[in-house]
PDB file of N, CA and C in Angstrom:
ATOM      1  N   MET A 544     -15.759  -4.386   0.702  1.00 75.00           N
ATOM      2  CA  MET A 544     -14.364  -4.000   0.701  1.00 75.00           C
ATOM      3  C   MET A 544     -14.256  -2.529   1.101  1.00 75.00           C
ATOM      4  N   SER A 545     -13.322  -2.222   1.948  1.00 87.00           N
ATOM      5  CA  SER A 545     -13.123  -0.832   2.340  1.00 87.00           C
ATOM      6  C   SER A 545     -12.351  -0.089   1.244  1.00 87.00           C
ATOM      7  N   TYR A 546     -12.373   1.222   1.302  1.00 87.00           N
ATOM      8  CA  TYR A 546     -11.689   2.045   0.307  1.00 87.00           C
ATOM      9  C   TYR A 546     -10.183   1.759   0.313  1.00 87.00           C
ATOM     10  N   VAL A 547      -9.613   1.604   1.492  1.00 86.00           N
ATOM     11  CA  VAL A 547      -8.181   1.329   1.601  1.00 86.00           C
ATOM     12  C   VAL A 547      -7.857  -0.014   0.947  1.00 86.00           C
ATOM     13  N   ASN A 548      -8.703  -1.016   1.149  1.00 86.00           N
ATOM     14  CA  ASN A 548      -8.476  -2.319   0.527  1.00 86.00           C
ATOM     15  C   ASN A 548      -8.543  -2.229  -0.992  1.00 86.00           C
ATOM     16  N   VAL A 549      -9.459  -1.425  -1.511  1.00 86.00           N
ATOM     17  CA  VAL A 549      -9.567  -1.257  -2.958  1.00 86.00           C
ATOM     18  C   VAL A 549      -8.308  -0.597  -3.510  1.00 86.00           C
ATOM     19  N   ILE A 550      -7.801   0.406  -2.828  1.00 83.00           N
ATOM     20  CA  ILE A 550      -6.564   1.081  -3.251  1.00 83.00           C
ATOM     21  C   ILE A 550      -5.399   0.098  -3.254  1.00 83.00           C
ATOM     22  N   MET A 551      -5.259  -0.672  -2.196  1.00 84.00           N
ATOM     23  CA  MET A 551      -4.154  -1.635  -2.098  1.00 84.00           C
ATOM     24  C   MET A 551      -4.311  -2.739  -3.140  1.00 84.00           C
ATOM     25  N   TYR A 552      -5.526  -3.186  -3.387  1.00 85.00           N
ATOM     26  CA  TYR A 552      -5.778  -4.213  -4.393  1.00 85.00           C
ATOM     27  C   TYR A 552      -5.385  -3.696  -5.776  1.00 85.00           C
ATOM     28  N   GLY A 553      -5.750  -2.479  -6.082  1.00 81.00           N
ATOM     29  CA  GLY A 553      -5.398  -1.890  -7.366  1.00 81.00           C
ATOM     30  C   GLY A 553      -3.903  -1.714  -7.543  1.00 81.00           C
ATOM     31  N   ALA A 554      -3.182  -1.561  -6.461  1.00 80.00           N
ATOM     32  CA  ALA A 554      -1.735  -1.351  -6.534  1.00 80.00           C
ATOM     33  C   ALA A 554      -0.989  -2.626  -6.914  1.00 80.00           C
ATOM     34  N   VAL A 555      -1.587  -3.783  -6.683  1.00 81.00           N
ATOM     35  CA  VAL A 555      -0.884  -5.031  -6.972  1.00 81.00           C
ATOM     36  C   VAL A 555      -1.337  -5.683  -8.274  1.00 81.00           C
ATOM     37  N   LEU A 556      -2.310  -5.091  -8.970  1.00 79.00           N
ATOM     38  CA  LEU A 556      -2.746  -5.652 -10.244  1.00 79.00           C
ATOM     39  C   LEU A 556      -1.641  -5.505 -11.276  1.00 79.00           C
ATOM     40  N   PRO A 557      -1.419  -6.532 -12.071  1.00 75.00           N
ATOM     41  CA  PRO A 557      -0.382  -6.420 -13.096  1.00 75.00           C
ATOM     42  C   PRO A 557      -0.786  -5.416 -14.168  1.00 75.00           C
ATOM     43  N   SER A 558       0.187  -4.741 -14.723  1.00 70.00           N
ATOM     44  CA  SER A 558      -0.083  -3.780 -15.781  1.00 70.00           C
ATOM     45  C   SER A 558       1.052  -3.810 -16.792  1.00 70.00           C
ATOM     46  N   TYR A 559       0.794  -3.291 -17.956  1.00 66.00           N
ATOM     47  CA  TYR A 559       1.780  -3.260 -19.026  1.00 66.00           C
ATOM     48  C   TYR A 559       2.325  -1.852 -19.174  1.00 66.00           C
ATOM     49  N   HIS A 560       3.631  -1.749 -19.243  1.00 61.00           N
ATOM     50  CA  HIS A 560       4.286  -0.467 -19.487  1.00 61.00           C
ATOM     51  C   HIS A 560       5.191  -0.639 -20.699  1.00 61.00           C
ATOM     52  N   SER A 561       5.018   0.217 -21.683  1.00 63.00           N
ATOM     53  CA  SER A 561       5.857   0.113 -22.869  1.00 63.00           C
ATOM     54  C   SER A 561       7.287   0.520 -22.535  1.00 63.00           C
ATOM     55  N   LYS A 562       8.206   0.058 -23.321  1.00 63.00           N
ATOM     56  CA  LYS A 562       9.619   0.327 -23.087  1.00 63.00           C
ATOM     57  C   LYS A 562       9.914   1.827 -23.129  1.00 63.00           C
ATOM     58  N   LYS A 563       9.350   2.561 -24.080  1.00 64.00           N
ATOM     59  CA  LYS A 563       9.668   3.988 -24.198  1.00 64.00           C
ATOM     60  C   LYS A 563       9.127   4.786 -23.018  1.00 64.00           C
ATOM     61  N   ASP A 564       7.945   4.437 -22.505  1.00 54.00           N
ATOM     62  CA  ASP A 564       7.384   5.158 -21.366  1.00 54.00           C
ATOM     63  C   ASP A 564       8.100   4.808 -20.068  1.00 54.00           C
ATOM     64  N   SER A 565       8.485   3.546 -19.911  1.00 53.00           N
ATOM     65  CA  SER A 565       9.129   3.151 -18.661  1.00 53.00           C
ATOM     66  C   SER A 565      10.517   3.762 -18.529  1.00 53.00           C
ATOM     67  N   ASP A 566      11.181   4.010 -19.645  1.00 52.00           N
ATOM     68  CA  ASP A 566      12.497   4.649 -19.589  1.00 52.00           C
ATOM     69  C   ASP A 566      12.384   6.089 -19.097  1.00 52.00           C
ATOM     70  N   LYS A 567      11.270   6.733 -19.377  1.00 54.00           N
ATOM     71  CA  LYS A 567      11.086   8.130 -19.008  1.00 54.00           C
ATOM     72  C   LYS A 567      10.420   8.294 -17.653  1.00 54.00           C
ATOM     73  N   GLY A 568       9.809   7.214 -17.123  1.00 53.00           N
ATOM     74  CA  GLY A 568       9.085   7.318 -15.859  1.00 53.00           C
ATOM     75  C   GLY A 568       7.781   8.071 -16.000  1.00 53.00           C
ATOM     76  N   ILE A 569       7.131   7.925 -17.164  1.00 52.00           N
ATOM     77  CA  ILE A 569       5.916   8.684 -17.461  1.00 52.00           C
ATOM     78  C   ILE A 569       4.739   7.716 -17.561  1.00 52.00           C
ATOM     79  N   ASN A 570       3.590   8.107 -16.998  1.00 53.00           N
ATOM     80  CA  ASN A 570       2.391   7.283 -17.096  1.00 53.00           C
ATOM     81  C   ASN A 570       1.564   7.696 -18.301  1.00 53.00           C
ATOM     82  N   LYS A 571       0.397   7.079 -18.498  1.00 57.00           N
ATOM     83  CA  LYS A 571      -0.433   7.345 -19.678  1.00 57.00           C
ATOM     84  C   LYS A 571      -0.885   8.793 -19.767  1.00 57.00           C
ATOM     85  N   GLY A 572      -1.086   9.459 -18.649  1.00 61.00           N
ATOM     86  CA  GLY A 572      -1.533  10.845 -18.659  1.00 61.00           C
ATOM     87  C   GLY A 572      -0.430  11.825 -19.003  1.00 61.00           C
ATOM     88  N   GLY A 573       0.786  11.335 -19.184  1.00 60.00           N
ATOM     89  CA  GLY A 573       1.899  12.201 -19.517  1.00 60.00           C
ATOM     90  C   GLY A 573       2.582  12.799 -18.303  1.00 60.00           C
ATOM     91  N   LYS A 574       2.109  12.452 -17.112  1.00 65.00           N
ATOM     92  CA  LYS A 574       2.709  12.979 -15.892  1.00 65.00           C
ATOM     93  C   LYS A 574       3.754  12.007 -15.349  1.00 65.00           C
ATOM     94  N   GLU A 575       4.800  12.558 -14.785  1.00 70.00           N
ATOM     95  CA  GLU A 575       5.821  11.714 -14.174  1.00 70.00           C
ATOM     96  C   GLU A 575       5.269  11.147 -12.869  1.00 70.00           C
ATOM     97  N   GLN A 576       5.554   9.881 -12.598  1.00 70.00           N
ATOM     98  CA  GLN A 576       5.069   9.276 -11.369  1.00 70.00           C
ATOM     99  C   GLN A 576       6.201   8.568 -10.649  1.00 70.00           C
ATOM    100  N   GLU A 577       6.042   8.473  -9.362  1.00 76.00           N
ATOM    101  CA  GLU A 577       7.018   7.796  -8.525  1.00 76.00           C
ATOM    102  C   GLU A 577       6.449   6.442  -8.134  1.00 76.00           C
ATOM    103  N   VAL A 578       7.262   5.401  -8.243  1.00 78.00           N
ATOM    104  CA  VAL A 578       6.832   4.056  -7.886  1.00 78.00           C
ATOM    105  C   VAL A 578       7.386   3.728  -6.507  1.00 78.00           C
ATOM    106  N   VAL A 579       6.476   3.355  -5.601  1.00 80.00           N
ATOM    107  CA  VAL A 579       6.869   2.989  -4.243  1.00 80.00           C
ATOM    108  C   VAL A 579       6.455   1.542  -4.017  1.00 80.00           C
ATOM    109  N   LYS A 580       7.397   0.699  -3.672  1.00 83.00           N
ATOM    110  CA  LYS A 580       7.094  -0.703  -3.411  1.00 83.00           C
ATOM    111  C   LYS A 580       6.606  -0.839  -1.970  1.00 83.00           C
ATOM    112  N   ALA A 581       5.313  -1.131  -1.838  1.00 82.00           N
ATOM    113  CA  ALA A 581       4.693  -1.181  -0.520  1.00 82.00           C
ATOM    114  C   ALA A 581       5.134  -2.392   0.288  1.00 82.00           C
ATOM    115  N   ASP A 582       5.676  -3.414  -0.366  1.00 84.00           N
ATOM    116  CA  ASP A 582       6.107  -4.599   0.374  1.00 84.00           C
ATOM    117  C   ASP A 582       7.508  -4.458   0.955  1.00 84.00           C
ATOM    118  N   ASP A 583       8.176  -3.345   0.683  1.00 87.00           N
ATOM    119  CA  ASP A 583       9.509  -3.084   1.232  1.00 87.00           C
ATOM    120  C   ASP A 583       9.367  -2.395   2.587  1.00 87.00           C
ATOM    121  N   PRO A 584       9.893  -2.995   3.660  1.00 89.00           N
ATOM    122  CA  PRO A 584       9.754  -2.391   4.997  1.00 89.00           C
ATOM    123  C   PRO A 584      10.325  -0.980   5.099  1.00 89.00           C
ATOM    124  N   ARG A 585      11.273  -0.641   4.246  1.00 92.00           N
ATOM    125  CA  ARG A 585      11.849   0.709   4.286  1.00 92.00           C
ATOM    126  C   ARG A 585      10.850   1.769   3.839  1.00 92.00           C
ATOM    127  N   ASN A 586       9.791   1.371   3.145  1.00 89.00           N
ATOM    128  CA  ASN A 586       8.792   2.320   2.647  1.00 89.00           C
ATOM    129  C   ASN A 586       7.549   2.380   3.528  1.00 89.00           C
ATOM    130  N   ARG A 587       7.615   1.830   4.701  1.00 90.00           N
ATOM    131  CA  ARG A 587       6.450   1.760   5.589  1.00 90.00           C
ATOM    132  C   ARG A 587       5.856   3.138   5.862  1.00 90.00           C
ATOM    133  N   GLU A 588       6.673   4.109   6.172  1.00 91.00           N
ATOM    134  CA  GLU A 588       6.170   5.454   6.480  1.00 91.00           C
ATOM    135  C   GLU A 588       5.576   6.129   5.245  1.00 91.00           C
ATOM    136  N   ARG A 589       6.150   5.908   4.079  1.00 90.00           N
ATOM    137  CA  ARG A 589       5.613   6.498   2.849  1.00 90.00           C
ATOM    138  C   ARG A 589       4.241   5.928   2.526  1.00 90.00           C
ATOM    139  N   VAL A 590       4.070   4.620   2.737  1.00 87.00           N
ATOM    140  CA  VAL A 590       2.772   3.987   2.492  1.00 87.00           C
ATOM    141  C   VAL A 590       1.752   4.491   3.503  1.00 87.00           C
ATOM    142  N   ARG A 591       2.158   4.587   4.752  1.00 88.00           N
ATOM    143  CA  ARG A 591       1.260   5.085   5.799  1.00 88.00           C
ATOM    144  C   ARG A 591       0.830   6.527   5.489  1.00 88.00           C
ATOM    145  N   LYS A 592       1.769   7.345   5.034  1.00 88.00           N
ATOM    146  CA  LYS A 592       1.453   8.731   4.689  1.00 88.00           C
ATOM    147  C   LYS A 592       0.464   8.779   3.523  1.00 88.00           C
ATOM    148  N   PHE A 593       0.661   7.927   2.518  1.00 85.00           N
ATOM    149  CA  PHE A 593      -0.254   7.876   1.378  1.00 85.00           C
ATOM    150  C   PHE A 593      -1.662   7.500   1.823  1.00 85.00           C
ATOM    151  N   LEU A 594      -1.774   6.480   2.662  1.00 84.00           N
ATOM    152  CA  LEU A 594      -3.090   6.050   3.132  1.00 84.00           C
ATOM    153  C   LEU A 594      -3.767   7.127   3.967  1.00 84.00           C
ATOM    154  N   ASP A 595      -3.004   7.878   4.727  1.00 88.00           N
ATOM    155  CA  ASP A 595      -3.580   8.969   5.509  1.00 88.00           C
ATOM    156  C   ASP A 595      -4.068  10.111   4.609  1.00 88.00           C
ATOM    157  N   GLU A 596      -3.394  10.328   3.495  1.00 86.00           N
ATOM    158  CA  GLU A 596      -3.760  11.422   2.592  1.00 86.00           C
ATOM    159  C   GLU A 596      -5.031  11.143   1.797  1.00 86.00           C
ATOM    160  N   ILE A 597      -5.372   9.885   1.549  1.00 80.00           N
ATOM    161  CA  ILE A 597      -6.525   9.578   0.712  1.00 80.00           C
ATOM    162  C   ILE A 597      -7.837   9.612   1.478  1.00 80.00           C
ATOM    163  N   GLU A 598      -7.793   9.716   2.770  1.00 63.00           N
ATOM    164  CA  GLU A 598      -9.030   9.739   3.565  1.00 63.00           C
ATOM    165  C   GLU A 598      -9.712  11.071   3.516  1.00 63.00           C
TER     166      GLU A 598
END
């Protein structure tokens, strides 16, 4: 598996978010994170930019 495939695979794994954390938009590390839906065609450039940044 390539690195990009591993990143994309990890993005689709189901995860649990508690109600209090999801209301705040905060992840386990306490940092705010932005959720980008990669299957939405409107986010194509954002996903492409992310993949270019991880190389």
